[in-house]
Coordinates of N, CA, C and O in Angstrom, one line a residue:
M388 N -9.8 12.4 -11.0 CA -8.2 12.6 -10.2 C -8.1 11.4 -11.1 O -8.1 10.6 -11.0
S389 N -6.6 11.9 -10.9 CA -5.5 10.9 -11.8 C -4.8 10.8 -10.3 O -4.2 11.5 -9.5
Q390 N -3.7 9.9 -10.7 CA -2.6 9.1 -9.9 C -1.0 10.3 -9.6 O -0.3 10.1 -9.5
L391 N -1.4 10.8 -10.8 CA -0.1 12.0 -11.3 C 0.0 12.8 -10.7 O 0.7 13.2 -10.2
E392 N -1.6 13.5 -9.7 CA -1.8 14.1 -9.2 C -1.2 14.3 -7.6 O -1.4 12.9 -6.9
P393 N -1.4 15.2 -6.6 CA -1.4 14.4 -5.3 C -2.1 13.9 -4.6 O -3.4 13.8 -5.3
P394 N -1.9 13.3 -3.9 CA -2.9 12.2 -2.8 C -4.1 12.7 -2.5 O -4.0 13.6 -1.9
A395 N -5.3 12.7 -2.8 CA -6.5 13.7 -2.4 C -7.8 12.5 -2.3 O -7.8 11.4 -3.0
I396 N -8.3 13.1 -1.0 CA -9.7 12.4 -1.4 C -11.0 13.4 -1.2 O -10.8 14.6 -1.3
Q397 N -12.1 12.6 -2.2 CA -12.9 14.0 -2.8 C -13.3 14.4 -1.6 O -14.0 14.3 -0.8
G398 N -13.5 16.1 -1.5 CA -14.4 16.5 -0.5 C -16.2 16.3 -0.1 O -15.9 16.1 0.8
S399 N -16.2 15.8 -1.3 CA -18.1 15.1 -1.2 C -17.5 13.8 -0.2 O -18.8 14.0 0.6
I400 N -16.8 13.4 0.2 CA -16.5 12.6 1.3 C -16.7 12.9 2.8 O -17.5 12.9 3.6
L401 N -16.0 13.8 2.8 CA -15.8 14.7 4.1 C -17.7 15.5 4.1 O -17.7 15.4 5.4
E402 N -17.7 16.2 3.1 CA -18.7 16.9 3.3 C -20.3 16.1 3.9 O -20.9 16.1 4.7
G403 N -20.0 14.4 3.0 CA -21.5 13.7 3.5 C -20.9 13.1 5.0 O -22.2 13.3 5.6
L404 N -20.4 12.9 5.6 CA -19.9 12.4 6.9 C -19.5 13.7 7.6 O -20.7 13.7 8.8
F405 N -19.6 14.8 7.4 CA -19.4 15.9 8.5 C -20.4 17.2 8.5 O -20.5 17.7 9.1
V406 N -21.2 16.8 6.8 CA -21.6 18.3 6.5 C -23.7 17.9 6.8 O -24.1 18.2 7.2
R407 N -23.5 16.8 5.9 CA -25.1 16.1 5.7 C -25.2 15.1 6.8 O -26.3 14.8 6.9
G408 N -24.2 14.2 6.9 CA -23.9 13.0 7.6 C -24.4 13.3 8.8 O -24.6 13.3 9.5
P409 N -24.2 11.4 9.1 CA -24.4 11.4 10.6 C -23.4 12.3 11.7 O -23.9 11.8 12.7
A410 N -22.4 12.4 11.3 CA -21.5 13.4 12.1 C -21.4 15.1 11.7 O -20.1 15.3 12.3
S411 N -22.6 15.4 11.3 CA -22.9 16.8 11.5 C -23.3 17.8 12.3 O -24.2 18.2 12.2
D412 N -22.5 17.3 13.3 CA -22.3 17.9 15.0 C -21.7 19.8 14.7 O -20.6 19.7 14.2
P413 N -22.8 20.8 14.8 CA -22.1 21.7 14.8 C -20.6 21.9 15.5 O -19.6 22.6 15.3
A414 N -20.4 21.4 16.6 CA -20.1 22.0 18.0 C -18.1 20.9 17.2 O -17.1 21.3 17.3
L415 N -18.4 19.8 16.7 CA -17.6 18.7 16.2 C -16.8 19.5 15.0 O -15.8 19.4 14.8
Q416 N -17.8 20.2 13.8 CA -17.4 21.1 12.8 C -16.6 22.0 13.4 O -15.4 22.6 12.4
A417 N -16.8 23.0 14.4 CA -16.4 24.0 15.0 C -14.5 23.3 15.7 O -13.2 23.8 15.1
R418 N -14.2 21.7 15.7 CA -13.4 21.5 16.0 C -12.5 21.3 15.0 O -11.1 20.8 15.3
L419 N -13.0 21.0 14.0 CA -12.2 20.4 12.5 C -11.8 21.6 12.0 O -10.9 21.5 10.8
V420 N -11.9 22.7 12.3 CA -11.7 24.2 11.4 C -9.9 24.4 11.7 O -9.1 24.1 10.4
P421 N -9.7 23.9 12.6 CA -8.0 24.5 12.8 C -7.7 22.6 12.0 O -5.9 22.8 12.0
L422 N -7.7 21.6 11.8 CA -7.5 21.0 11.1 C -7.5 21.1 9.9 O -6.9 19.9 9.2
G423 N -8.1 21.5 8.8 CA -8.3 22.0 7.5 C -9.6 21.8 7.3 O -9.7 21.4 6.1
F424 N -10.7 21.2 7.9 CA -12.0 21.1 7.6 C -12.5 22.2 7.9 O -13.3 21.8 8.9
D425 N -13.4 23.1 6.7 CA -14.3 24.1 7.2 C -15.4 23.6 6.5 O -15.2 23.9 5.4
A426 N -16.5 23.7 7.4 CA -18.2 22.9 6.9 C -18.4 24.4 5.5 O -19.4 23.8 5.1
Q427 N -18.2 25.8 6.0 CA -18.5 26.7 5.4 C -18.0 27.1 4.0 O -18.6 28.1 3.9
N428 N -16.8 26.7 4.2 CA -15.8 26.7 2.7 C -15.4 25.2 2.4 O -14.3 24.7 2.4
L429 N -16.5 24.5 1.6 CA -16.0 23.0 1.5 C -14.9 23.4 0.1 O -15.3 24.2 -0.7
Q430 N -14.0 22.2 -0.1 CA -13.1 22.4 -0.9 C -13.4 20.9 -2.1 O -13.9 19.8 -1.7
P431 N -13.2 21.1 -3.4 CA -13.3 19.8 -4.2 C -12.6 18.4 -3.5 O -13.3 17.1 -3.7
S432 N -11.3 18.6 -2.9 CA -10.9 18.1 -2.7 C -9.7 18.0 -1.2 O -9.6 19.4 -1.0
Y433 N -9.0 17.0 -0.4 CA -8.2 17.4 0.4 C -7.3 16.1 0.5 O -7.0 15.1 0.4
P434 N -6.7 17.1 1.3 CA -5.1 15.6 1.6 C -5.5 14.7 2.6 O -6.7 15.0 3.5
P435 N -5.0 13.4 2.4 CA -5.3 12.2 3.5 C -4.9 12.7 5.0 O -5.9 12.3 5.4
L436 N -3.9 13.5 5.2 CA -4.0 14.0 6.5 C -4.9 14.6 7.2 O -5.3 14.2 8.3
I437 N -5.6 15.4 6.3 CA -6.8 16.1 7.0 C -8.1 15.2 7.0 O -8.4 15.4 8.3
F438 N -8.3 14.5 6.2 CA -9.4 13.2 6.7 C -8.6 12.4 7.6 O -9.6 12.4 8.4
Q439 N -8.2 12.3 7.5 CA -7.2 10.9 8.9 C -7.3 12.0 9.9 O -7.5 11.1 11.1
S440 N -7.0 13.2 9.9 CA -7.4 14.2 11.5 C -8.6 14.5 11.9 O -8.7 13.9 12.8
C441 N -9.5 14.7 10.5 CA -11.0 14.8 11.1 C -11.1 13.4 11.8 O -12.4 13.1 12.4
I442 N -11.2 12.6 11.0 CA -11.5 11.0 11.5 C -11.3 10.9 13.0 O -12.0 10.5 14.2
A443 N -10.1 10.8 13.5 CA -9.9 10.9 14.8 C -10.4 11.8 15.7 O -10.7 11.2 16.9
E444 N -10.6 13.2 15.0 CA -11.0 13.9 16.1 C -12.6 13.9 16.4 O -13.2 13.5 17.4
A445 N -13.2 12.9 15.1 CA -14.8 13.1 15.6 C -14.9 11.8 16.5 O -15.7 12.0 16.8
S446 N -14.1 10.4 16.0 CA -13.8 9.8 17.2 C -14.3 10.2 18.5 O -14.5 9.4 19.3
R447 N -13.0 10.7 19.2 CA -13.0 11.0 19.9 C -14.0 12.3 20.6 O -14.1 11.9 21.8
F448 N -14.5 13.1 19.5 CA -15.8 13.7 19.8 C -17.3 12.8 20.5 O -17.6 13.0 21.6
F449 N -17.0 12.1 19.4 CA -18.9 10.9 19.9 C -18.1 10.0 21.1 O -19.1 9.5 21.4
W450 N -17.2 9.7 21.2 CA -17.2 8.2 22.2 C -15.6 7.9 22.6 O -14.3 7.9 22.7
P451 N -15.6 9.3 23.5 CA -14.4 9.6 24.6 C -14.4 8.7 25.7 O -13.5 8.3 25.6
E452 N -15.3 7.9 25.5 CA -15.0 6.7 26.6 C -14.1 5.3 26.0 O -13.4 4.6 26.8
L453 N -14.0 5.5 24.4 CA -13.5 4.5 23.9 C -12.3 4.5 23.3 O -11.9 5.9 23.6
S454 N -11.2 3.5 23.4 CA -10.1 3.5 22.8 C -10.5 4.3 21.4 O -11.4 3.8 20.6
L455 N -9.2 4.9 20.8 CA -9.5 5.4 19.8 C -9.8 4.3 18.9 O -10.8 4.3 17.6
P456 N -8.9 3.2 18.8 CA -9.2 2.0 17.7 C -10.9 1.8 17.8 O -11.4 2.0 16.4
D457 N -11.5 1.9 19.0 CA -12.7 1.4 18.6 C -13.7 2.4 18.6 O -14.8 2.2 17.9
A458 N -13.8 3.4 19.2 CA -13.9 5.0 18.4 C -14.6 5.2 17.1 O -15.4 5.7 16.3
Q459 N -12.9 5.1 16.2 CA -12.8 4.8 15.1 C -13.7 3.7 13.9 O -13.9 3.8 12.7
A460 N -13.5 2.6 14.2 CA -14.8 1.4 13.5 C -16.2 1.9 14.4 O -16.8 2.1 13.1
R461 N -16.3 2.5 15.3 CA -17.9 2.8 15.0 C -17.9 4.1 14.1 O -19.4 4.5 13.7
L462 N -16.9 5.4 14.2 CA -17.3 6.0 13.0 C -17.7 5.6 11.7 O -18.0 5.8 10.9
G463 N -16.7 4.3 11.4 CA -16.7 3.6 10.2 C -18.2 3.1 10.1 O -18.6 3.4 8.9
A464 N -18.6 2.5 10.8 CA -19.8 1.9 11.0 C -21.0 3.5 11.4 O -22.2 3.1 10.1
M465 N -20.3 4.3 11.5 CA -22.0 5.2 11.5 C -22.0 5.9 9.8 O -23.3 6.6 9.7
T466 N -20.7 5.9 9.2 CA -20.3 6.5 8.1 C -21.5 5.5 7.0 O -22.5 5.9 6.4
V467 N -21.5 4.3 7.4 CA -22.4 3.1 6.2 C -23.7 3.5 6.5 O -24.6 3.7 5.9
E468 N -23.9 4.0 8.0 CA -25.3 4.4 8.4 C -26.1 5.3 7.7 O -27.1 5.3 7.4
G469 N -24.6 6.3 8.2 CA -25.5 7.9 7.5 C -25.9 7.6 5.6 O -26.8 7.8 5.7
F470 N -24.9 7.2 5.1 CA -25.0 7.0 4.1 C -26.5 6.1 3.6 O -27.0 6.3 2.6
Q471 N -26.9 5.0 4.1 CA -27.8 4.3 4.3 C -29.3 5.7 4.1 O -30.3 5.5 3.7
G472 N -28.9 6.7 4.9 CA -30.2 7.3 5.4 C -30.8 8.6 3.9 O -31.2 9.4 3.8
T473 N -28.9 7.9 2.5 CA -29.5 9.2 1.9 C -30.4 8.4 0.6 O -30.2 7.1 0.8
V474 N -30.9 9.2 -0.4 CA -31.8 8.6 -1.6 C -30.5 7.3 -2.2 O -30.8 6.3 -2.6
L475 N -29.6 8.1 -2.9 CA -28.7 7.6 -3.3 C -28.1 6.2 -2.2 O -28.5 4.5 -2.7
G476 N -27.5 6.4 -1.1 CA -27.4 5.4 -0.4 C -28.4 4.5 0.0 O -28.3 2.9 0.3
S477 N -29.6 4.6 -0.1 CA -30.9 3.8 0.6 C -30.9 2.7 -1.2 O -31.6 1.7 -0.7
I478 N -30.8 3.4 -2.3 CA -30.8 2.2 -3.1 C -29.6 1.5 -3.2 O -29.8 0.4 -3.9
T479 N -28.2 1.7 -3.2 CA -27.5 1.0 -3.4 C -27.3 0.4 -2.2 O -27.4 -1.2 -2.4
L480 N -27.1 0.4 -0.9 CA -27.1 -0.7 0.3 C -28.8 -1.5 0.3 O -28.3 -2.7 0.8
A481 N -29.8 -1.2 -0.4 CA -31.0 -2.2 -0.7 C -30.4 -3.0 -1.2 O -31.0 -4.2 -1.3
A482 N -29.5 -2.7 -2.1 CA -29.0 -3.8 -3.3 C -28.2 -4.5 -2.7 O -27.9 -5.8 -3.4
L483 N -27.8 -4.3 -1.7 CA -26.8 -5.4 -0.8 C -27.4 -6.3 -0.3 O -26.4 -8.0 -0.4
K484 N -28.2 -6.3 0.2 CA -29.2 -8.0 0.3 C -29.3 -8.8 -0.8 O -29.4 -9.9 0.0
L485 N -29.5 -8.1 -1.8 CA -29.7 -9.1 -2.8 C -28.3 -9.6 -3.5 O -28.3 -10.7 -3.9
L486 N -27.7 -8.6 -3.2 CA -25.5 -9.6 -3.6 C -25.6 -10.6 -2.5 O -24.9 -11.2 -2.8
G487 N -25.6 -9.9 -1.0 CA -25.4 -11.2 -0.4 C -24.0 -10.9 0.3 O -22.8 -10.1 -0.8
P488 N -23.0 -11.7 1.1 CA -22.1 -11.4 1.5 C -20.4 -11.6 0.7 O -19.4 -10.8 0.2
E489 N -21.1 -12.7 -0.1 CA -19.9 -13.0 -1.3 C -19.7 -12.5 -2.2 O -18.5 -11.6 -2.6
R490 N -20.8 -11.9 -2.9 CA -20.8 -10.9 -4.2 C -20.4 -9.6 -3.8 O -19.6 -8.7 -4.7
L491 N -21.0 -9.1 -2.7 CA -20.4 -8.1 -2.7 C -19.0 -7.3 -2.5 O -18.4 -6.9 -2.6
L492 N -18.2 -8.7 -1.4 CA -16.8 -8.6 -1.3 C -16.2 -9.1 -2.4 O -14.7 -8.0 -2.8
K493 N -16.4 -9.3 -3.5 CA -15.8 -9.7 -4.7 C -16.2 -8.2 -5.7 O -15.3 -7.8 -6.1
Q494 N -16.8 -7.5 -5.4 CA -17.3 -6.0 -5.9 C -16.3 -5.2 -5.3 O -16.0 -3.9 -5.6
L495 N -15.9 -5.3 -3.9 CA -15.4 -4.2 -3.0 C -14.1 -3.4 -3.8 O -13.8 -2.6 -3.7
P496 N -12.8 -4.6 -4.5 CA -11.8 -4.0 -4.9 C -12.3 -2.6 -5.5 O -11.5 -1.6 -6.0
K497 N -13.3 -2.8 -6.7 CA -14.0 -1.7 -7.5 C -14.3 -0.2 -6.8 O -14.4 0.8 -7.4
R498 N -15.1 -0.8 -5.5 CA -15.5 0.3 -4.7 C -15.1 0.8 -3.7 O -15.0 2.4 -3.2
I499 N -13.6 0.3 -2.9 CA -13.3 0.9 -2.1 C -12.9 2.3 -1.9 O -12.1 2.9 -1.0
F500 N -11.6 2.3 -3.1 CA -11.2 3.8 -3.5 C -11.7 4.6 -4.7 O -11.2 5.1 -4.8
S501 N -13.2 4.7 -4.7 CA -13.9 5.0 -5.5 C -13.8 6.8 -5.1 O -13.8 7.9 -5.5
G502 N -13.5 7.6 -3.8 CA -13.4 8.4 -3.3 C -12.1 9.0 -2.8 O -12.3 9.9 -2.6
Q503 N -11.3 8.5 -3.7 CA -9.9 9.1 -3.4 C -8.9 8.6 -5.0 O -8.8 7.4 -5.6
N504 N -8.1 8.9 -5.3 CA -7.1 9.1 -6.4 C -5.8 8.3 -6.1 O -5.0 8.2 -6.8
Y505 N -5.8 7.7 -5.0 CA -4.9 6.2 -5.1 C -5.4 5.1 -4.3 O -6.0 5.0 -4.1
G506 N -3.8 4.2 -4.0 CA -4.7 3.3 -3.5 C -5.6 1.7 -4.5 O -6.3 2.2 -5.5
H507 N -5.1 0.7 -4.1 CA -6.1 -0.6 -4.5 C -6.2 -1.1 -3.8 O -5.8 -1.4 -2.5
S508 N -7.2 -2.5 -4.1 CA -7.8 -3.6 -3.8 C -7.5 -4.8 -4.1 O -8.3 -4.8 -5.4
A509 N -7.5 -5.9 -3.2 CA -7.8 -7.4 -3.7 C -8.8 -8.1 -2.9 O -8.4 -7.5 -1.4
V510 N -9.0 -9.4 -3.0 CA -10.0 -10.0 -1.8 C -9.8 -11.4 -2.3 O -9.5 -11.6 -3.4
R511 N -9.6 -12.1 -1.5 CA -9.2 -13.6 -1.2 C -10.4 -14.4 -0.4 O -10.5 -13.9 0.5
E512 N -11.6 -15.2 -0.5 CA -12.3 -16.3 -0.1 C -11.4 -17.2 0.3 O -10.3 -18.0 -0.2
L513 N -10.8 -17.5 1.6 CA -10.0 -18.2 2.4 C -11.0 -20.1 2.6 O -10.3 -20.9 2.5
S514 N -12.1 -19.8 2.8 CA -12.8 -20.3 3.1 C -14.6 -19.7 3.4 O -14.6 -18.8 3.1
P515 N -15.4 -20.8 3.5 CA -16.7 -20.3 3.7 C -17.1 -19.1 4.5 O -16.6 -19.9 5.7
G516 N -17.2 -18.2 4.5 CA -17.4 -16.9 5.5 C -16.1 -16.7 6.3 O -16.1 -15.6 6.9
R517 N -15.0 -16.3 5.0 CA -13.6 -16.4 5.6 C -13.2 -15.5 4.6 O -12.6 -16.4 3.6
W518 N -12.5 -14.2 4.9 CA -12.3 -13.5 3.4 C -11.2 -12.5 4.0 O -11.0 -11.9 4.6
E519 N -9.8 -12.6 2.9 CA -9.1 -11.4 3.1 C -9.6 -10.7 2.6 O -10.0 -10.6 1.0
I520 N -9.0 -9.2 2.7 CA -9.3 -8.0 1.9 C -7.9 -7.2 2.1 O -7.4 -6.8 2.9
D521 N -7.4 -7.2 0.7 CA -6.3 -6.0 0.4 C -6.5 -4.5 0.8 O -7.2 -4.6 -0.2
Y522 N -5.9 -3.5 1.7 CA -5.9 -1.7 1.5 C -4.3 -1.4 0.7 O -3.8 -1.6 1.7
L523 N -4.3 -1.9 -0.5 CA -3.0 -1.6 -0.4 C -2.8 -0.4 -1.2 O -3.6 0.5 -1.9
G524 N -1.8 0.0 -1.9 CA -1.1 1.0 -2.9 C -1.3 2.4 -2.1 O -1.4 3.3 -2.5
I525 N -1.1 2.8 -0.8 CA -0.8 3.8 0.1 C 0.3 4.0 -0.1 O 1.4 3.8 0.5
P526 N 0.4 5.6 -1.0 CA 1.8 6.3 -1.1 C 2.6 6.2 0.5 O 1.9 6.7 1.3
G527 N 3.8 6.0 0.5 CA 4.5 6.5 1.8 C 4.7 7.5 2.1 O 4.1 8.9 1.7
G528 N 4.3 7.8 3.7 CA 3.8 9.1 4.5 C 2.6 9.6 4.3 O 2.6 10.4 5.5
I529 N 1.5 8.3 4.0 CA 0.0 9.0 4.0 C -0.2 8.2 5.0 O -0.8 7.0 4.6
P530 N -0.8 8.7 6.5 CA -2.0 7.6 7.4 C -3.1 7.1 6.7 O -3.6 7.6 6.1
Y531 N -3.1 5.7 7.4 CA -4.5 5.3 7.0 C -4.8 4.4 8.1 O -4.4 4.8 9.2
N532 N -6.2 4.9 8.3 CA -7.2 4.1 9.4 C -7.9 2.9 9.0 O -9.0 3.0 8.6
R533 N -6.6 2.6 9.5 CA -7.2 0.8 9.4 C -8.3 1.0 10.5 O -9.4 -0.3 10.1
D534 N -8.6 1.1 11.2 CA -10.3 1.0 12.6 C -11.5 1.4 11.5 O -12.8 0.4 11.7
F535 N -10.9 2.5 11.1 CA -12.2 3.4 10.4 C -12.6 2.2 9.1 O -14.0 1.9 9.1
V536 N -11.9 1.9 8.8 CA -12.0 0.9 7.0 C -12.8 0.1 7.5 O -13.8 -1.0 7.0
C537 N -12.2 -0.6 8.7 CA -12.8 -2.0 9.1 C -14.2 -1.9 9.5 O -15.3 -2.9 9.1
G538 N -14.3 -0.7 10.4 CA -15.7 -0.4 10.7 C -16.6 -0.4 9.7 O -17.7 -1.2 10.1
A539 N -16.3 0.2 8.6 CA -17.1 0.6 7.6 C -17.9 -0.5 6.7 O -18.7 -0.9 6.5
I540 N -16.6 -1.6 6.8 CA -16.7 -3.0 5.8 C -17.8 -3.7 6.5 O -18.5 -4.5 6.0
E541 N -17.6 -3.6 8.2 CA -18.2 -4.3 8.8 C -19.6 -4.5 8.7 O -20.5 -4.9 8.9
A542 N -20.0 -3.0 8.9 CA -21.4 -2.8 8.7 C -22.4 -2.9 7.3 O -23.2 -3.2 7.7
T543 N -21.0 -2.6 6.3 CA -21.8 -3.1 4.8 C -22.3 -4.8 4.4 O -23.3 -5.3 4.3
L544 N -21.5 -5.2 5.3 CA -21.6 -6.7 5.4 C -22.7 -7.1 6.3 O -23.5 -7.7 5.8
K545 N -22.9 -6.4 7.6 CA -24.2 -6.5 8.1 C -25.4 -6.3 7.0 O -26.2 -6.8 7.3
L546 N -25.2 -5.2 6.5 CA -26.2 -4.8 5.4 C -26.6 -5.4 4.4 O -27.7 -5.9 4.0
S547 N -25.7 -6.5 4.0 CA -25.9 -7.7 3.1 C -26.7 -8.6 3.9 O -26.6 -9.8 2.8
G548 N -26.8 -8.7 4.8 CA -27.6 -9.8 5.5 C -26.5 -10.6 6.7 O -27.2 -12.1 6.9
V549 N -25.4 -10.6 6.8 CA -24.6 -11.1 7.5 C -25.3 -10.8 9.0 O -25.3 -9.5 9.4
R550 N -24.9 -11.8 10.2 CA -25.5 -11.2 11.0 C -24.3 -11.0 12.2 O -24.4 -10.2 12.9
D551 N -23.5 -11.5 11.7 CA -22.1 -11.9 13.2 C -21.0 -11.6 12.1 O -20.0 -12.3 12.5
A552 N -21.3 -10.6 11.9 CA -20.1 -10.4 10.6 C -18.2 -9.5 11.7 O -18.7 -8.9 12.6
T553 N -17.2 -9.5 11.7 CA -16.1 -9.2 12.4 C -15.5 -8.8 10.6 O -15.3 -9.4 10.1
V554 N -14.9 -7.9 10.8 CA -13.8 -7.0 10.2 C -12.3 -6.9 11.0 O -12.8 -5.9 11.5
T555 N -11.5 -7.2 10.7 CA -10.1 -7.3 11.7 C -8.9 -6.8 10.3 O -8.9 -7.5 9.8
T556 N -8.1 -6.0 11.0 CA -6.7 -6.2 10.4 C -5.6 -7.5 11.4 O -5.8 -7.4 12.4
V557 N -5.1 -8.0 10.0 CA -4.9 -9.7 10.5 C -3.0 -8.9 10.3 O -2.0 -9.8 10.6
R558 N -2.8 -7.9 9.3 CA -1.3 -8.1 9.3 C -0.6 -6.9 8.0 O -1.9 -6.0 7.5
D559 N 0.0 -5.8 8.4 CA 0.6 -4.7 8.1 C 1.0 -5.5 6.6 O 1.8 -6.6 6.2
A560 N 1.0 -4.5 5.0 CA 1.9 -4.6 4.3 C 2.5 -3.5 3.7 O 2.6 -2.8 4.8
E561 N 3.9 -3.8 3.2 CA 4.7 -2.5 2.6 C 4.0 -1.1 2.5 O 4.3 -0.4 2.6
D562 N 2.2 -1.5 2.1 CA 2.2 0.3 1.2 C 0.2 -0.5 1.4 O -0.5 0.4 1.1
G563 N 0.5 -1.0 3.2 CA -1.2 -0.7 3.3 C -1.3 -1.6 4.9 O -0.3 -1.8 5.3
F564 N -2.6 -2.4 4.4 CA -2.6 -3.7 5.4 C -3.8 -4.2 5.0 O -4.2 -4.5 3.9
V565 N -3.2 -5.8 5.4 CA -4.5 -6.7 5.3 C -5.8 -7.0 6.3 O -5.3 -7.3 7.8
M566 N -6.7 -7.1 6.0 CA -7.9 -7.4 6.5 C -8.4 -8.8 6.5 O -8.7 -9.7 5.9
E567 N -9.4 -9.2 7.2 CA -9.7 -10.3 7.4 C -11.4 -10.1 7.5 O -11.6 -9.8 8.7
A568 N -12.4 -10.7 7.0 CA -13.7 -10.5 7.1 C -14.5 -12.1 7.6 O -14.0 -13.1 6.8
R569 N -14.6 -12.0 8.4 CA -15.1 -13.6 9.0 C -17.0 -13.2 9.2 O -17.3 -12.2 9.6
W570 N -18.0 -14.4 9.1 CA -18.8 -14.5 9.5 C -19.3 -15.9 9.3 O -18.7 -16.7 9.2
G571 N -20.6 -15.8 9.9 CA -20.9 -17.8 10.4 C -22.4 -18.4 10.0 O -22.0 -18.4 9.7
R572 N -23.6 -16.7 10.1 CA -24.4 -16.8 9.6 C -25.0 -15.6 8.6 O -24.7 -14.6 8.7
T573 N -25.7 -15.6 7.3 CA -26.8 -14.8 7.3 C -28.3 -14.9 7.8 O -28.1 -16.0 8.4
A574 N -28.6 -13.5 7.0 CA -29.8 -13.8 7.7 C -31.2 -14.6 7.2 O -32.0 -15.3 7.8
A575 N -30.8 -15.6 6.1 CA -31.4 -16.7 5.3 C -31.0 -17.9 6.4 O -32.2 -18.4 6.6
D576 N -30.2 -17.8 7.2 CA -30.0 -19.2 7.7 C -31.1 -19.4 8.7 O -31.5 -18.5 9.7

């Protein structure tokens, strides 16, 4: 997909999460049809609004007792855990332990937007165990789910050997947001 096309999320992202992955519940799938995602009629790509609506609905479905931001962070983490259960995911995520958190974050800008045709990222080390992550280039009018993204990055950092990782949004930007990743110890400490 090129930047000249309308903004889109690859269909495989939604398929992996809602059809083959950890959120593949038939009752949830039925609730996603009116939002534009039909597990029986998969599309090659989806508008970002459909993806965001499905994330919100799945979060409410699995964790109705939590606030929506907390539930969306959990769904982000669940997505990484589900990816770990696939053959490709088990290979990819096993390599994270070898990379460690710093090298993982340095590679994040190349990988974070791989499933969509818009956006860019940059990372900066502020101090040992403290990094900023830019999630930018979101075209106007496209909603973004910062809590889902924070939850997914936090879960990925934990797989890299960090015991006490936290990822939070620290500020809005004109075309996205900035997160901060923090950790104190790795499994090797």
